[in-house]
Coordinates of C-alpha atoms and ligand atoms in Angstrom, one line a residue:
X1 CA 87.9 191.9 -4.8
X2 CA 90.9 191.6 -3.7
X3 CA 93.3 194.7 -2.4
X4 CA 96.5 196.9 -3.0
X5 CA 98.7 196.2 -1.0
X6 CA 100.5 199.6 0.8
X7 CA 103.5 198.7 1.3
X8 CA 105.1 200.2 4.1
X9 CA 108.3 197.7 3.6
X10 CA 108.6 199.4 0.1
X11 CA 107.3 204.0 0.6
X12 CA 110.6 203.4 3.6
X13 CA 112.9 202.4 1.2
X14 CA 112.0 204.6 -1.4
X15 CA 112.0 207.8 1.4
X16 CA 114.9 206.0 2.7
X17 CA 117.2 205.9 -0.2
X18 CA 116.2 209.8 -0.8
X19 CA 117.8 210.1 3.0
X20 CA 120.6 209.0 2.0
X21 CA 121.4 211.7 -0.5
X22 CA 120.9 213.8 1.9
X23 CA 123.2 212.7 4.8
X24 CA 125.5 211.6 2.7
X25 CA 125.5 215.0 0.8
X26 CA 125.5 217.3 3.9
X27 CA 128.6 215.0 5.8
X28 CA 129.9 216.1 1.9
X29 CA 129.3 219.0 1.4
X30 CA 129.1 220.5 4.8
X31 CA 131.0 218.7 6.8
X32 CA 128.0 218.0 9.0
X33 CA 126.8 214.4 10.5
X34 CA 123.5 214.4 12.2
X35 CA 122.9 213.4 15.5
X36 CA 119.8 211.9 17.4
X37 CA 119.7 210.2 20.8
X38 CA 116.5 208.1 21.7
X39 CA 116.3 207.8 25.6
X40 CA 114.0 204.7 26.7
X41 CA 113.2 204.5 30.3
X42 CA 112.0 200.8 31.3
X43 CA 112.5 197.2 29.9
X44 CA 108.8 196.9 27.8
X45 CA 109.2 194.6 25.0
X46 CA 107.9 196.0 22.1
X47 CA 109.1 199.9 23.4
X48 CA 113.0 198.3 22.9
X49 CA 112.3 197.0 19.8
X50 CA 111.4 200.0 18.0
X51 CA 113.4 202.0 19.5
X52 CA 115.9 199.6 18.8
X53 CA 115.2 199.8 14.7
X54 CA 115.0 203.7 15.0
X55 CA 118.7 203.9 16.1
X56 CA 119.7 200.1 13.1
X57 CA 118.1 202.8 10.7
X58 CA 119.1 206.2 12.1
X59 CA 122.5 203.7 11.9
X60 CA 122.6 202.0 7.9
X61 CA 120.9 206.3 6.9
X62 CA 124.8 207.3 8.1
X63 CA 122.6 209.6 11.4
X64 CA 125.4 209.9 14.1
X65 CA 122.1 208.0 16.8
X66 CA 122.6 206.7 20.6
X67 CA 120.1 205.2 22.2
X68 CA 120.2 206.0 26.4
X69 CA 118.9 202.7 28.6
X70 CA 117.3 204.2 31.7
X71 CA 115.9 202.2 34.5
X72 CA 112.4 202.3 35.3
X73 CA 112.6 203.7 38.4
X74 CA 114.6 206.3 37.1
X75 CA 112.9 209.1 39.3
X76 CA 111.6 212.2 36.6
X77 CA 114.2 214.3 38.0
X78 CA 116.4 212.8 36.5
X79 CA 114.8 211.8 33.4
X80 CA 114.7 216.0 32.3
X81 CA 117.9 216.5 33.3
X82 CA 119.2 213.9 31.1
X83 CA 116.9 216.3 28.5
X84 CA 118.6 219.4 29.6
X85 CA 122.0 217.4 28.8
X86 CA 121.0 216.3 25.3
X87 CA 119.2 219.6 24.4
X88 CA 122.7 222.1 25.6
X89 CA 124.5 219.0 23.0
X90 CA 124.9 220.6 19.6
X91 CA 126.3 217.8 18.5
X92 CA 122.7 216.4 19.2
X93 CA 119.5 217.3 16.2
X94 CA 116.9 215.3 17.4
X95 CA 115.6 213.8 21.0
X96 CA 113.4 211.4 20.9
X97 CA 111.9 209.5 24.3
X98 CA 109.7 206.1 23.9
X99 CA 106.4 206.7 25.3
X100 CA 104.6 205.4 27.1
X101 CA 106.7 206.5 30.5
X102 CA 106.2 204.7 33.4
X103 CA 103.3 206.1 35.7
X104 CA 105.4 207.8 38.0
X105 CA 106.9 210.0 35.5
X106 CA 104.7 212.8 34.0
X107 CA 104.5 212.6 29.8
X108 CA 104.3 216.4 29.4
X109 CA 106.1 217.3 31.9
X110 CA 109.2 215.5 30.4
X111 CA 107.4 216.4 26.1
X112 CA 107.5 220.0 27.7
X113 CA 111.3 220.2 28.5
X114 CA 112.4 219.0 25.3
X115 CA 113.8 222.4 22.9
X116 CA 111.0 222.5 20.2
X117 CA 114.5 222.7 17.6
X118 CA 114.9 219.1 19.1
X119 CA 111.5 217.3 18.7
X120 CA 111.9 215.2 16.0
X121 CA 108.4 213.5 17.1
X122 CA 106.3 216.9 17.0
X123 CA 105.3 216.0 20.6
X124 CA 106.3 219.7 21.9
X125 CA 103.7 221.7 22.9
X126 CA 104.8 224.4 20.2
X127 CA 105.6 222.0 17.1
X128 CA 101.7 220.4 18.1
X129 CA 99.9 224.1 18.0
X130 CA 102.3 225.0 14.8
X131 CA 100.8 221.7 13.7
X132 CA 97.2 223.0 14.0
X133 CA 98.1 226.3 12.1
X134 CA 100.0 224.5 9.5
X135 CA 103.2 226.6 9.9
X136 CA 106.4 224.9 9.5
X137 CA 107.4 222.5 12.8
X138 CA 108.2 219.0 13.0
X139 CA 105.4 216.3 12.3
X140 CA 104.7 213.5 14.5
X141 CA 106.5 210.3 12.6
X142 CA 103.7 208.8 12.1
X143 CA 100.9 210.7 11.3
X144 CA 103.7 211.7 8.6
X145 CA 104.3 208.7 7.6
X146 CA 100.2 207.9 6.8
X147 CA 100.5 210.8 5.3
X148 CA 102.8 209.3 2.8
X149 CA 102.2 206.2 2.0
X150 CA 98.4 207.7 1.1
X151 CA 99.9 210.8 -1.2
X152 CA 102.9 208.0 -2.2
X153 CA 100.3 205.0 -2.6
X154 CA 97.7 207.6 -5.1
X155 CA 94.8 208.2 -3.0
X156 CA 93.1 210.0 -4.0
X157 CA 92.2 213.1 0.3
X158 CA 91.0 216.1 -1.1
X159 CA 87.1 216.2 -1.4
X160 CA 87.3 212.2 0.0
X161 CA 85.4 210.6 2.8
X162 CA 88.0 210.0 5.7
X163 CA 87.2 208.3 9.4
X164 CA 89.9 208.2 11.6
X165 CA 88.9 205.6 14.7
X166 CA 91.3 206.9 17.5
X167 CA 91.7 210.0 19.8
X168 CA 95.1 209.4 20.8
X169 CA 97.5 212.2 20.9
X170 CA 100.1 210.6 18.4
X171 CA 97.5 209.7 15.3
X172 CA 94.7 210.3 16.1
X173 CA 94.4 213.2 16.7
X174 CA 96.9 214.8 14.6
X175 CA 96.1 212.9 11.8
X176 CA 92.5 214.2 11.8
X177 CA 94.0 217.1 11.6
X178 CA 96.4 217.1 8.8
X179 CA 93.7 215.6 6.7
X180 CA 91.7 218.3 6.7
X181 CA 94.6 221.2 5.6
X182 CA 94.7 222.9 2.6
X183 CA 98.0 220.4 2.4
X184 CA 99.2 217.4 0.1
X185 CA 97.4 214.2 2.4
X186 CA 94.7 217.2 3.1
X187 CA 91.7 219.0 2.0
X188 CA 88.8 215.8 3.2
X189 CA 86.5 216.1 5.4
X190 CA 87.3 214.2 9.3
X191 CA 85.2 212.3 11.7
X192 CA 86.7 211.3 14.1
X193 CA 85.3 208.5 16.2
X194 CA 86.5 206.8 19.6
X195 CA 85.0 205.4 22.5
X196 CA 81.4 206.4 23.0
X197 CA 81.2 207.4 19.1
X198 CA 77.8 205.8 18.6
X199 CA 77.0 203.1 15.9
X200 CA 80.9 203.4 14.9
X201 CA 80.6 200.9 12.2
X202 CA 77.6 203.6 10.2
X203 CA 80.9 206.4 9.9
X204 CA 82.5 204.4 9.3
X205 CA 80.3 203.0 5.4
X206 CA 80.2 206.4 4.2
X207 CA 83.7 206.7 4.6
X208 CA 86.5 206.6 1.2
X209 CA 89.2 206.4 4.1
X210 CA 89.6 204.9 6.6
X211 CA 92.5 204.9 9.4
X212 CA 92.6 202.6 12.3
X213 CA 94.6 204.1 15.6
X214 CA 92.3 202.3 18.3
X215 CA 94.5 199.1 19.6
X216 CA 91.3 196.5 19.6
X217 CA 92.4 193.9 16.9
X218 CA 90.4 193.2 14.2
X219 CA 87.8 195.9 15.0
X220 CA 87.1 197.3 11.4
X221 CA 85.5 194.1 10.3
X222 CA 84.3 194.3 6.3
X223 CA 80.7 194.4 6.9
X224 CA 82.1 198.0 8.3
X225 CA 83.8 198.8 4.9
X226 CA 82.5 201.1 1.9
X227 CA 83.6 198.5 -1.3
X228 CA 86.7 200.3 -3.1
X229 CA 87.9 202.4 0.8
X230 CA 91.6 202.7 1.0
X231 CA 91.7 201.4 4.5
X232 CA 95.4 202.6 6.7
X233 CA 95.7 200.2 9.9
X234 CA 98.0 202.3 12.5
X235 CA 96.9 198.6 15.4
X236 CA 99.8 196.8 16.4
X237 CA 98.1 194.6 18.1
X238 CA 100.6 191.5 20.6
X239 CA 98.1 188.7 20.6
X240 CA 100.1 185.7 21.5
X241 CA 103.7 184.3 21.0
X242 CA 105.3 182.0 18.1
X243 CA 107.1 178.7 18.6
X244 CA 109.6 181.1 19.0
X245 CA 109.4 183.2 20.6
X246 CA 108.4 185.7 18.7
X247 CA 105.0 188.2 19.1
X248 CA 101.8 187.5 16.5
X249 CA 100.8 190.7 15.5
X250 CA 97.2 191.2 14.6
X251 CA 96.1 195.3 13.7
X252 CA 92.8 197.3 14.2
X253 CA 91.7 195.8 11.2
X254 CA 90.4 192.4 10.2
X255 CA 92.6 191.9 6.8
X256 CA 92.1 188.7 6.5
X257 CA 88.1 189.8 5.5
X258 CA 88.3 193.3 5.0
X259 CA 91.5 192.5 1.7
X260 CA 87.8 191.7 -0.1
X261 CA 86.0 195.1 -0.7
X262 CA 88.3 197.1 -0.1
X263 CA 90.4 198.7 -2.9
X264 CA 94.3 199.5 -1.0
X265 CA 95.1 199.0 1.8
X266 CA 98.1 198.2 4.8
X267 CA 99.3 195.4 6.0
X268 CA 100.2 194.2 9.7
X269 CA 103.4 194.6 9.8
X270 CA 105.4 196.6 7.5
X271 CA 102.7 198.2 7.2
X272 CA 102.8 201.8 9.0
X273 CA 105.6 201.4 12.2
X274 CA 108.5 201.5 9.1
X275 CA 106.6 204.6 8.3
X276 CA 107.0 205.6 11.9
X277 CA 110.1 205.2 12.6
X278 CA 110.9 206.5 8.2
X279 CA 109.7 210.0 9.2
X280 CA 111.8 210.5 12.8
X281 CA 114.9 209.7 10.3
X282 CA 113.1 212.4 7.9
X283 CA 113.1 214.7 10.9
X284 CA 116.7 214.0 12.3
X285 CA 118.0 215.3 8.9
X286 CA 115.8 218.2 8.9
X287 CA 116.4 219.2 12.3
X288 CA 120.2 219.2 11.4
X289 CA 119.6 221.4 8.7
X290 CA 117.6 223.5 11.6
X291 CA 120.5 223.8 13.4
X292 CA 123.0 224.4 10.7
X293 CA 121.0 227.4 8.9
X294 CA 120.0 225.2 6.0
X295 CA 116.7 226.1 5.7
Ligands
L34_301 N1 108.3 208.9 20.7 N2 106.5 207.0 21.2 C1 107.4 208.4 20.9 N3 107.2 208.4 19.9 C2 106.8 207.2 18.9 O1 106.7 207.3 17.6 C3 106.3 205.9 19.7 N4 106.3 205.6 18.4 C4 104.5 204.4 19.2 C5 104.1 204.1 20.3 N5 105.7 205.8 21.0 C6 106.2 206.4 21.2 C7 106.7 204.1 18.0 O2 107.6 205.0 17.5 C8 104.3 203.6 17.8 N6 105.8 203.7 17.2 C9 105.5 201.7 16.3 C10 107.1 202.2 16.0 C11 107.1 201.1 14.6 C12 106.3 199.8 14.4 C13 105.9 200.0 15.1 C14 105.2 201.7 16.3 C15 106.8 199.2 13.8 O3 108.1 199.3 13.4 N7 106.7 198.0 13.4 C16 106.5 196.6 13.5 C17 106.0 195.6 13.7 C18 107.6 195.4 15.6 C19 106.7 194.2 16.6 O4 107.7 193.1 14.6 O5 107.6 194.9 17.4 C20 105.5 196.7 11.8 O6 105.7 195.9 11.1 O7 104.4 197.7 12.5

């Protein structure tokens, strides 16, 4: 069996077309241009490429996007001052501070400083709390993207056994929470596995859907997958460098072997990554509409 490919590039394109209509309408009917600020501290190559992609995508959609790049030695105090400035600027609807931050900066202090109404990453404790309660809020971009991939490609989640591997605040915890809720892409039975899980393979083999978000290349092997399962690979691991200098990427799933067992699977690259970027755009448009009392 060869699994159907769930293309993040294709689904992201579909959502961006919907967003283009919304952004055009905001501009033409309400004279509003959504504004996004992305803040990058330091020069980590992966973070640089993700933030650049976010700005490029925003601009292509007609969102006003500004990237602020700060020196790796920037103090927490100076970063907090910049966040405050963006909080106070009515032209800024969304603020994104790319993670991870350098070690000398306390991430929690920075995330809590962002105005929850501009927290398009959905990382502020108020938005995390609302998400867990199932209230209206900004959903974190990667989990939000995964829900869209599952629903738009017709993967049944209601009553499904889902195994999430990885307990990060960015992916594992929120996707587990969202998929157990009564909502589209939800109503699943969740098992959340992590580094201390005994016999991870046994849990995985029961799963109708596996969501791998661990950061270990090719960790999910074919023998861990039930025939016909749906596989969402969140890992973007840099495993080497090609002769042209480009990074060689691998997911958390052994794609070539697992695709012979699964019913559908997301690739790396071109899977969850592009969806993460696109859901940031969706949240930014939502923030602009909320600021104008349109929703
Ligand atoms: N604040 N920090 C904040 N928000 C986020 O939502 C993120 N994340 C994660 C890391 N830190 C963050 C991202 O933006 C991961 N992430 C992210 C975004 C995009 C891509 C991967 C991770 C992506 O587009 N990946 C491409 C490959 C890009 C490449 O060549 O490196 C893909 O096709 O998977």
